[in-house]
Amino acid sequence: MPISDNAAAELHPETRLIHAGTMRSQFGETSEALFLTQGHVYDDAAQAEGRFLNTDPGFQYGRLGNPTTAMLESRMAAFEGAETCRATATGMAAVTAAVMAPLRAGDHVVAASALFGSCRYIIEDHLPRYGIASTLVEGTDVESWCRAVRPNTRLFFLESPANPTLEVIDIAAVAAVAKAAGALLVVDNVFATPLFQRPLALGADIVVYSATKHIDGQGRCLGGLILGSKAVIEADIQNFLRQTGPSLSPFNAWVMLKALETLPLRVARQAENASKVADWLAGQAKPTRVIFPGRADHPQAAIVARQMSGPSTMIAFEVPGGKDGAYRLLDACRLIRISNNLGDAKSLVVHPATTTHQRFTPAVRAAMGVSDGLIRLSIGLEHADDLIADLEQALAKV
Ligand SMILES: *Cc1c(COP(=O)(O)O)cnc(C)c1O
């Protein structure tokens, strides 16, 4: 499909997020059109044949592609610096396709143990049912990735910063281990956002997003994105998506396409707010620990400085009193609402041990760094002073 002339690679990322991928209909609309259609009609039988043979450029059927979704994919690929992008119905559909499609029974996967709960389910519980073994490693320890490699290792998976502990993995170092092993490296870049971390430039083969988070950024639609080289995406992932059908709704694609225009503005402000809130929290007596990738006391601050161009919009902190202390804080928050979503314009707080990471045993949670007093905070677009005031009165109740 034709990509807008304004998508040239020498333009700045912010400019490409406004223009890249635009396809205008015969009406020359300013804003991108929403093509809410299941399929497309053909001028004649030969054109239909050509579409199926891929000799005639154009769309056929919504499960295989849609003009609005294609605009989102082109725009996101231009921003990420990827050759190609595929959109999916949810972030988990993106992770599942990116991880499962390239693998065969008998293959082996290595993944960081600190993962979003559903990602860990795919690696730890789902893959072994199909004869694909997996090893979970301490992601921040590059040696542990080396030790886990077997002759049949085909894929590495990691999340950095990880949910909810915000531990940061040296992506370039792990990519070098993956390359030496002949394995694909898949990076879930949700917590970093496409603004602050470029895994492909660091050596990853595939980047996945839950577009539900910062890319929508206003708590409306679910969506996912898979980015990488044409060789990697078109080898197995494209066909897996076309045949199994986790297609993104064109309406959701349209919402996210328009949301990309403001992504850098929103994420930059959210990160600025998060820095202020994290610094304030660190200066208080109550939190026993504050973890924020923008702070010099982050455990992997040196790696953050090397591979990220900004902090996250997420903060993790521990309060005294374990679960009871955490509940007191959550229940006292007035402005900041309790929700397990993140990346939203509205600031949200969650207690991972009893929600997102509930299904793990206390021992596994402890190994992942998810203590009973750990709180995860997603910082939104409110005024930072209002967020701090809300936390101040809530912390007083802990
Ligand atoms: C939310 C999330 C996902 C899953 O995305 P959905 O859109 O909810 O399916 C995957 N990875 C990370 C790190 C997430 O935060």
Short mmCIF file of C-alpha atoms and ligand atoms in Angstrom, two decimals:
data_model
loop_
_atom_site.label_atom_id
_atom_site.label_comp_id
_atom_site.label_asym_id
_atom_site.label_seq_id
_atom_site.Cartn_x
_atom_site.Cartn_y
_atom_site.Cartn_z
CA MET A 1 0.00 0.00 0.00
CA PRO A 2 1.27 3.52 -0.72
CA ILE A 3 2.75 5.31 2.26
CA SER A 4 2.37 9.06 2.50
CA ASP A 5 5.20 11.13 1.01
CA ASN A 6 5.46 12.82 4.39
CA ALA A 7 6.78 9.62 5.97
CA ALA A 8 10.38 10.13 4.81
CA ALA A 9 12.91 8.52 7.11
CA GLU A 10 14.93 11.73 7.66
CA LEU A 11 11.98 13.41 9.39
CA HIS A 12 11.87 13.48 13.19
CA PRO A 13 9.88 10.75 14.98
CA GLU A 14 7.22 13.24 16.16
CA THR A 15 6.64 14.33 12.55
CA ARG A 16 6.38 10.76 11.33
CA LEU A 17 3.78 10.00 14.02
CA ILE A 18 1.53 12.67 12.49
CA HIS A 19 1.96 11.78 8.82
CA ALA A 20 3.45 8.35 8.21
CA GLY A 21 1.15 5.74 6.72
CA THR A 22 -1.65 8.13 5.75
CA MET A 23 -3.75 6.82 2.85
CA ARG A 24 -6.42 9.22 1.61
CA SER A 25 -9.61 8.12 -0.10
CA GLN A 26 -11.07 9.83 -3.17
CA PHE A 27 -12.50 12.48 -0.79
CA GLY A 28 -9.12 13.77 0.33
CA GLU A 29 -10.05 13.79 4.02
CA THR A 30 -7.65 15.60 6.39
CA SER A 31 -7.98 13.13 9.24
CA GLU A 32 -7.50 9.44 8.58
CA ALA A 33 -10.68 7.61 7.61
CA LEU A 34 -12.26 4.78 9.58
CA PHE A 35 -12.90 1.91 7.17
CA LEU A 36 -15.46 -0.04 9.14
CA THR A 37 -15.87 -2.84 6.63
CA GLN A 38 -15.47 -6.61 6.76
CA GLY A 39 -14.37 -6.93 3.17
CA HIS A 40 -13.78 -5.30 -0.21
CA VAL A 41 -15.40 -5.72 -3.64
CA TYR A 42 -13.47 -6.38 -6.83
CA ASP A 43 -13.89 -4.74 -10.26
CA ASP A 44 -13.84 -8.10 -11.99
CA ALA A 45 -13.07 -11.77 -11.42
CA ALA A 46 -9.46 -11.36 -12.58
CA GLN A 47 -8.86 -8.66 -9.98
CA ALA A 48 -10.18 -10.98 -7.27
CA GLU A 49 -7.75 -13.65 -8.46
CA GLY A 50 -4.92 -11.10 -8.47
CA ARG A 51 -5.66 -10.10 -4.88
CA PHE A 52 -5.44 -13.71 -3.75
CA LEU A 53 -2.24 -14.22 -5.75
CA ASN A 54 -0.83 -11.02 -4.21
CA THR A 55 -0.13 -9.65 -7.71
CA ASP A 56 -2.85 -6.99 -7.34
CA PRO A 57 -2.19 -4.63 -4.41
CA GLY A 58 -5.28 -4.03 -2.32
CA PHE A 59 -7.43 -5.39 0.41
CA GLN A 60 -9.55 -8.55 0.47
CA TYR A 61 -11.02 -9.38 3.83
CA GLY A 62 -10.80 -7.87 7.30
CA ARG A 63 -9.00 -10.78 8.90
CA LEU A 64 -6.17 -10.36 6.37
CA GLY A 65 -5.96 -6.59 6.45
CA ASN A 66 -7.88 -3.31 6.63
CA PRO A 67 -6.96 0.18 5.34
CA THR A 68 -7.30 1.88 8.76
CA THR A 69 -5.32 -0.88 10.45
CA ALA A 70 -2.70 -0.68 7.66
CA MET A 71 -2.28 3.05 8.36
CA LEU A 72 -1.67 2.28 12.05
CA GLU A 73 0.83 -0.44 11.13
CA SER A 74 2.75 1.79 8.67
CA ARG A 75 2.84 4.71 11.09
CA MET A 76 4.01 2.58 13.98
CA ALA A 77 6.69 0.89 11.83
CA ALA A 78 7.96 4.32 10.74
CA PHE A 79 8.15 5.50 14.35
CA GLU A 80 9.81 2.36 15.70
CA GLY A 81 12.26 2.17 12.81
CA ALA A 82 11.02 -1.32 11.92
CA GLU A 83 10.60 -2.67 8.40
CA THR A 84 7.12 -3.87 9.14
CA CYS A 85 4.38 -4.03 11.78
CA ARG A 86 1.29 -6.16 12.39
CA ALA A 87 -1.56 -5.08 14.64
CA THR A 88 -3.49 -7.52 16.85
CA ALA A 89 -6.64 -7.45 18.98
CA THR A 90 -4.74 -7.29 22.30
CA GLY A 91 -1.21 -7.13 23.62
CA MET A 92 -1.44 -10.79 24.61
CA ALA A 93 -2.46 -11.75 21.04
CA ALA A 94 0.74 -9.98 19.90
CA VAL A 95 2.90 -11.78 22.49
CA THR A 96 1.30 -15.17 21.73
CA ALA A 97 1.79 -14.83 17.96
CA ALA A 98 5.35 -13.47 18.25
CA VAL A 99 6.38 -16.28 20.61
CA MET A 100 4.44 -19.27 19.27
CA ALA A 101 4.48 -18.77 15.50
CA PRO A 102 8.27 -19.11 15.02
CA LEU A 103 8.51 -22.23 17.26
CA ARG A 104 8.08 -25.94 16.58
CA ALA A 105 7.68 -28.93 18.91
CA GLY A 106 11.11 -29.85 20.28
CA ASP A 107 12.32 -26.24 20.44
CA HIS A 108 13.43 -24.52 23.65
CA VAL A 109 12.75 -21.00 24.92
CA VAL A 110 14.62 -18.91 27.49
CA ALA A 111 12.79 -16.05 29.21
CA ALA A 112 13.31 -13.64 32.08
CA SER A 113 11.37 -14.77 35.15
CA ALA A 114 10.06 -11.27 35.97
CA LEU A 115 7.22 -11.06 33.45
CA PHE A 116 3.69 -9.75 33.12
CA GLY A 117 1.53 -12.61 34.48
CA SER A 118 -0.03 -13.63 31.14
CA CYS A 119 3.34 -13.52 29.33
CA ARG A 120 4.73 -15.85 31.97
CA TYR A 121 1.72 -18.18 31.50
CA ILE A 122 2.44 -18.49 27.75
CA ILE A 123 6.12 -19.31 28.37
CA GLU A 124 5.82 -21.46 31.50
CA ASP A 125 2.46 -23.24 31.14
CA HIS A 126 1.28 -23.05 27.54
CA LEU A 127 4.38 -23.76 25.43
CA PRO A 128 5.29 -27.04 27.23
CA ARG A 129 1.87 -28.48 26.27
CA TYR A 130 3.04 -28.37 22.66
CA GLY A 131 6.43 -29.92 23.33
CA ILE A 132 8.30 -26.63 23.63
CA ALA A 133 10.46 -26.54 26.76
CA SER A 134 11.14 -23.27 28.55
CA THR A 135 13.69 -22.05 31.08
CA LEU A 136 13.11 -18.98 33.22
CA VAL A 137 16.23 -17.05 34.20
CA GLU A 138 17.18 -14.06 36.35
CA GLY A 139 16.91 -11.53 33.51
CA THR A 140 19.38 -9.00 34.91
CA ASP A 141 22.12 -11.66 35.10
CA VAL A 142 23.48 -12.04 31.54
CA GLU A 143 25.43 -15.16 32.58
CA SER A 144 22.17 -16.92 33.47
CA TRP A 145 20.94 -16.43 29.87
CA CYS A 146 24.21 -18.01 28.59
CA ARG A 147 23.88 -20.96 30.98
CA ALA A 148 20.28 -21.64 29.92
CA VAL A 149 21.07 -22.01 26.21
CA ARG A 150 20.62 -25.52 24.77
CA PRO A 151 21.32 -26.78 21.24
CA ASN A 152 17.58 -26.46 20.46
CA THR A 153 17.09 -22.94 21.92
CA ARG A 154 15.21 -20.92 19.29
CA LEU A 155 13.79 -17.91 21.12
CA PHE A 156 14.51 -15.50 23.99
CA PHE A 157 11.76 -13.40 25.59
CA LEU A 158 12.07 -10.48 27.98
CA GLU A 159 10.30 -7.43 29.30
CA SER A 160 12.29 -4.35 30.33
CA PRO A 161 11.56 -2.49 32.53
CA ALA A 162 9.66 -5.47 33.95
CA ASN A 163 6.18 -5.39 35.43
CA PRO A 164 5.86 -4.56 38.31
CA THR A 165 9.40 -4.47 39.72
CA LEU A 166 10.81 -2.18 37.00
CA GLU A 167 14.00 -4.22 36.83
CA VAL A 168 15.97 -3.34 33.71
CA ILE A 169 17.68 -5.91 31.49
CA ASP A 170 20.75 -5.17 29.34
CA ILE A 171 19.05 -5.74 25.97
CA ALA A 172 22.22 -5.44 23.86
CA ALA A 173 24.03 -8.02 26.03
CA VAL A 174 21.12 -10.49 25.93
CA ALA A 175 20.73 -9.89 22.16
CA ALA A 176 24.39 -10.89 21.70
CA VAL A 177 23.78 -14.15 23.61
CA ALA A 178 20.64 -14.81 21.53
CA LYS A 179 22.49 -14.16 18.28
CA ALA A 180 25.34 -16.50 19.24
CA ALA A 181 22.73 -19.18 20.06
CA GLY A 182 20.87 -18.64 16.78
CA ALA A 183 17.76 -17.64 18.73
CA LEU A 184 15.27 -14.83 18.05
CA LEU A 185 15.05 -12.16 20.74
CA VAL A 186 11.51 -10.92 21.42
CA VAL A 187 11.22 -7.82 23.64
CA ASP A 188 7.98 -6.67 25.28
CA ASN A 189 8.60 -2.90 25.29
CA VAL A 190 5.38 -1.78 26.98
CA PHE A 191 6.88 -0.27 30.13
CA ALA A 192 9.59 1.65 28.25
CA THR A 193 7.20 2.86 25.53
CA PRO A 194 8.44 3.35 21.94
CA LEU A 195 9.53 6.84 22.99
CA PHE A 196 12.20 5.82 25.49
CA GLN A 197 13.67 2.52 24.28
CA ARG A 198 14.45 1.09 20.82
CA PRO A 199 14.99 -2.66 21.23
CA LEU A 200 15.52 -3.27 17.49
CA ALA A 201 18.48 -0.88 17.48
CA LEU A 202 19.82 -2.76 20.53
CA GLY A 203 19.77 -6.06 18.64
CA ALA A 204 16.28 -7.48 19.30
CA ASP A 205 14.54 -9.23 16.40
CA ILE A 206 10.94 -8.58 17.38
CA VAL A 207 9.31 -5.87 19.53
CA VAL A 208 5.80 -6.31 20.91
CA TYR A 209 3.44 -3.81 22.51
CA SER A 210 0.20 -3.88 24.34
CA ALA A 211 -1.20 -0.82 22.52
CA THR A 212 -3.87 -0.89 25.24
CA LYS A 213 -1.39 0.98 27.43
CA HIS A 214 0.40 4.22 26.40
CA ILE A 215 -0.44 3.97 22.70
CA ASP A 216 -4.18 4.28 23.31
CA GLY A 217 -3.26 6.11 26.49
CA GLN A 218 -6.79 7.09 27.36
CA GLY A 219 -8.22 3.82 28.62
CA ARG A 220 -10.52 3.09 25.65
CA CYS A 221 -9.43 0.20 23.44
CA LEU A 222 -7.44 -3.02 23.63
CA GLY A 223 -4.79 -3.64 20.99
CA GLY A 224 -1.36 -5.09 20.27
CA LEU A 225 1.51 -4.54 17.85
CA ILE A 226 4.34 -6.75 16.56
CA LEU A 227 7.31 -5.09 14.84
CA GLY A 228 10.43 -6.41 13.17
CA SER A 229 12.13 -7.12 9.87
CA LYS A 230 10.07 -8.37 6.92
CA ALA A 231 12.13 -11.57 6.94
CA VAL A 232 11.18 -12.37 10.55
CA ILE A 233 7.54 -11.22 10.48
CA GLU A 234 6.73 -12.72 7.09
CA ALA A 235 8.40 -16.06 7.89
CA ASP A 236 5.76 -17.38 10.30
CA ILE A 237 4.02 -14.60 12.21
CA GLN A 238 2.14 -13.04 9.31
CA ASN A 239 0.56 -16.32 8.27
CA PHE A 240 -0.21 -17.28 11.88
CA LEU A 241 -2.13 -14.01 12.28
CA ARG A 242 -3.96 -14.31 8.94
CA GLN A 243 -5.06 -17.90 9.58
CA THR A 244 -5.80 -17.81 13.33
CA GLY A 245 -7.50 -14.39 13.27
CA PRO A 246 -6.61 -12.21 16.28
CA SER A 247 -7.34 -9.13 14.12
CA LEU A 248 -7.57 -5.66 15.59
CA SER A 249 -10.98 -4.07 15.13
CA PRO A 250 -10.74 -1.22 12.54
CA PHE A 251 -12.45 1.05 15.07
CA ASN A 252 -9.78 0.34 17.68
CA ALA A 253 -7.10 0.77 15.00
CA TRP A 254 -8.53 4.20 14.18
CA VAL A 255 -8.53 5.26 17.84
CA MET A 256 -4.91 4.16 18.18
CA LEU A 257 -3.86 5.71 14.87
CA LYS A 258 -5.14 9.09 16.07
CA ALA A 259 -3.63 8.49 19.52
CA LEU A 260 -0.15 8.07 17.99
CA GLU A 261 -0.27 11.76 17.00
CA THR A 262 -0.12 12.76 20.68
CA LEU A 263 1.96 9.85 22.03
CA PRO A 264 5.24 11.79 22.47
CA LEU A 265 3.46 14.69 24.19
CA ARG A 266 1.56 12.42 26.56
CA VAL A 267 4.42 10.09 27.45
CA ALA A 268 6.89 12.95 27.96
CA ARG A 269 4.50 14.69 30.37
CA GLN A 270 3.61 11.45 32.17
CA ALA A 271 7.32 10.67 32.61
CA GLU A 272 7.97 14.20 33.88
CA ASN A 273 5.14 13.78 36.40
CA ALA A 274 6.45 10.34 37.35
CA SER A 275 9.93 11.79 38.03
CA LYS A 276 8.43 14.41 40.36
CA VAL A 277 6.28 11.86 42.19
CA ALA A 278 9.15 9.33 42.50
CA ASP A 279 11.53 11.96 43.89
CA TRP A 280 8.87 13.11 46.35
CA LEU A 281 8.13 9.51 47.47
CA ALA A 282 11.86 8.84 47.95
CA GLY A 283 12.05 11.85 50.28
CA GLN A 284 9.29 10.54 52.55
CA ALA A 285 9.86 8.39 55.63
CA LYS A 286 7.11 5.80 54.92
CA PRO A 287 8.09 4.09 51.67
CA THR A 288 10.82 1.60 52.52
CA ARG A 289 11.89 1.51 48.89
CA VAL A 290 11.15 3.48 45.70
CA ILE A 291 11.99 1.97 42.31
CA PHE A 292 11.96 4.31 39.30
CA PRO A 293 14.17 3.96 36.22
CA GLY A 294 14.77 7.72 36.18
CA ARG A 295 16.49 7.76 39.59
CA ALA A 296 20.22 7.34 40.26
CA ASP A 297 19.38 4.78 42.99
CA HIS A 298 17.64 2.40 40.52
CA PRO A 299 19.44 -0.99 40.78
CA GLN A 300 20.33 -0.91 37.05
CA ALA A 301 20.83 2.85 36.68
CA ALA A 302 23.92 2.37 34.50
CA ILE A 303 21.99 0.22 32.00
CA VAL A 304 19.08 2.68 32.04
CA ALA A 305 21.51 5.48 31.13
CA ARG A 306 22.89 3.38 28.26
CA GLN A 307 19.77 2.00 26.67
CA MET A 308 16.85 4.29 27.57
CA SER A 309 16.36 7.89 26.48
CA GLY A 310 13.86 8.57 29.28
CA PRO A 311 12.45 6.96 32.40
CA SER A 312 9.19 5.04 32.51
CA THR A 313 5.80 6.44 33.47
CA MET A 314 5.65 3.72 36.13
CA ILE A 315 6.82 3.74 39.74
CA ALA A 316 7.05 0.83 42.20
CA PHE A 317 7.37 1.42 45.92
CA GLU A 318 7.13 -0.54 49.13
CA VAL A 319 5.22 0.49 52.22
CA PRO A 320 5.64 -0.90 55.75
CA GLY A 321 3.05 -3.36 57.04
CA GLY A 322 2.94 -5.70 54.02
CA LYS A 323 -0.51 -6.31 52.51
CA ASP A 324 -2.25 -4.38 55.30
CA GLY A 325 -0.06 -1.32 54.75
CA ALA A 326 -0.58 -1.50 50.99
CA TYR A 327 -4.37 -1.80 51.36
CA ARG A 328 -4.45 1.19 53.69
CA LEU A 329 -2.65 3.29 51.08
CA LEU A 330 -4.80 2.12 48.16
CA ASP A 331 -8.05 2.57 50.05
CA ALA A 332 -7.05 6.09 51.11
CA CYS A 333 -6.24 7.32 47.58
CA ARG A 334 -8.94 9.67 46.29
CA LEU A 335 -7.67 11.04 42.98
CA ILE A 336 -5.53 8.05 42.04
CA ARG A 337 -7.89 5.17 41.32
CA ILE A 338 -7.30 1.46 41.92
CA SER A 339 -6.97 -0.29 38.55
CA ASN A 340 -4.63 -2.81 36.96
CA ASN A 341 -4.42 -0.88 33.67
CA LEU A 342 -1.44 1.39 33.04
CA GLY A 343 -0.19 4.09 30.71
CA ASP A 344 -3.52 5.91 31.00
CA ALA A 345 -4.02 9.68 31.22
CA LYS A 346 -5.56 8.91 34.62
CA SER A 347 -3.10 7.88 37.34
CA LEU A 348 -3.77 4.34 38.55
CA VAL A 349 -2.53 2.29 41.47
CA VAL A 350 -2.51 -1.47 42.01
CA HIS A 351 -1.35 -4.01 44.61
CA PRO A 352 0.40 -6.63 42.39
CA ALA A 353 0.63 -9.40 45.06
CA THR A 354 -3.18 -9.70 45.30
CA THR A 355 -4.12 -8.87 41.68
CA THR A 356 -1.79 -9.12 38.65
CA HIS A 357 0.57 -11.56 40.39
CA GLN A 358 -2.00 -13.30 42.63
CA ARG A 359 -1.78 -16.70 40.92
CA PHE A 360 1.89 -17.17 41.84
CA THR A 361 2.93 -18.86 45.10
CA PRO A 362 4.43 -16.56 47.77
CA ALA A 363 7.85 -18.13 47.04
CA VAL A 364 7.62 -17.37 43.29
CA ARG A 365 6.38 -13.84 44.05
CA ALA A 366 9.30 -13.29 46.41
CA ALA A 367 11.73 -14.50 43.74
CA MET A 368 10.13 -12.04 41.29
CA GLY A 369 10.55 -9.21 43.79
CA VAL A 370 6.80 -8.83 44.31
CA SER A 371 6.62 -8.35 48.09
CA ASP A 372 3.34 -7.98 50.01
CA GLY A 373 4.04 -4.29 50.58
CA LEU A 374 4.84 -3.52 46.92
CA ILE A 375 2.64 -0.97 45.16
CA ARG A 376 2.65 -0.20 41.43
CA LEU A 377 1.78 3.30 40.36
CA SER A 378 1.00 4.34 36.78
CA ILE A 379 1.38 8.09 36.44
CA GLY A 380 -1.02 10.01 34.21
CA LEU A 381 -1.50 13.52 32.93
CA GLU A 382 -2.89 15.21 36.05
CA HIS A 383 -0.89 18.03 37.67
CA ALA A 384 1.99 16.43 39.59
CA ASP A 385 1.21 18.48 42.71
CA ASP A 386 -2.30 17.03 42.88
CA LEU A 387 -0.91 13.49 42.64
CA ILE A 388 1.62 14.22 45.39
CA ALA A 389 -1.10 15.72 47.61
CA ASP A 390 -3.22 12.59 47.15
CA LEU A 391 -0.28 10.31 47.99
CA GLU A 392 0.66 12.46 50.98
CA GLN A 393 -2.74 12.10 52.64
CA ALA A 394 -2.86 8.38 51.71
CA LEU A 395 0.63 7.64 53.07
CA ALA A 396 -0.40 9.27 56.36
CA LYS A 397 -2.95 6.43 56.78
CA VAL A 398 -0.34 3.67 56.37
C1 LIG B 1 -0.74 -5.24 29.59
C2 LIG B 1 0.48 -5.95 29.19
C3 LIG B 1 0.44 -7.01 28.28
C4 LIG B 1 -0.87 -7.54 27.72
O1 LIG B 1 -1.58 -6.61 26.97
P1 LIG B 1 -3.17 -6.69 26.76
O2 LIG B 1 -3.43 -5.58 25.80
O3 LIG B 1 -3.81 -6.51 28.09
O4 LIG B 1 -3.47 -8.03 26.19
C5 LIG B 1 1.62 -7.62 27.92
N1 LIG B 1 2.80 -7.21 28.45
C6 LIG B 1 2.88 -6.19 29.33
C7 LIG B 1 4.20 -5.80 29.87
C8 LIG B 1 1.73 -5.52 29.73
O5 LIG B 1 1.80 -4.53 30.61
#
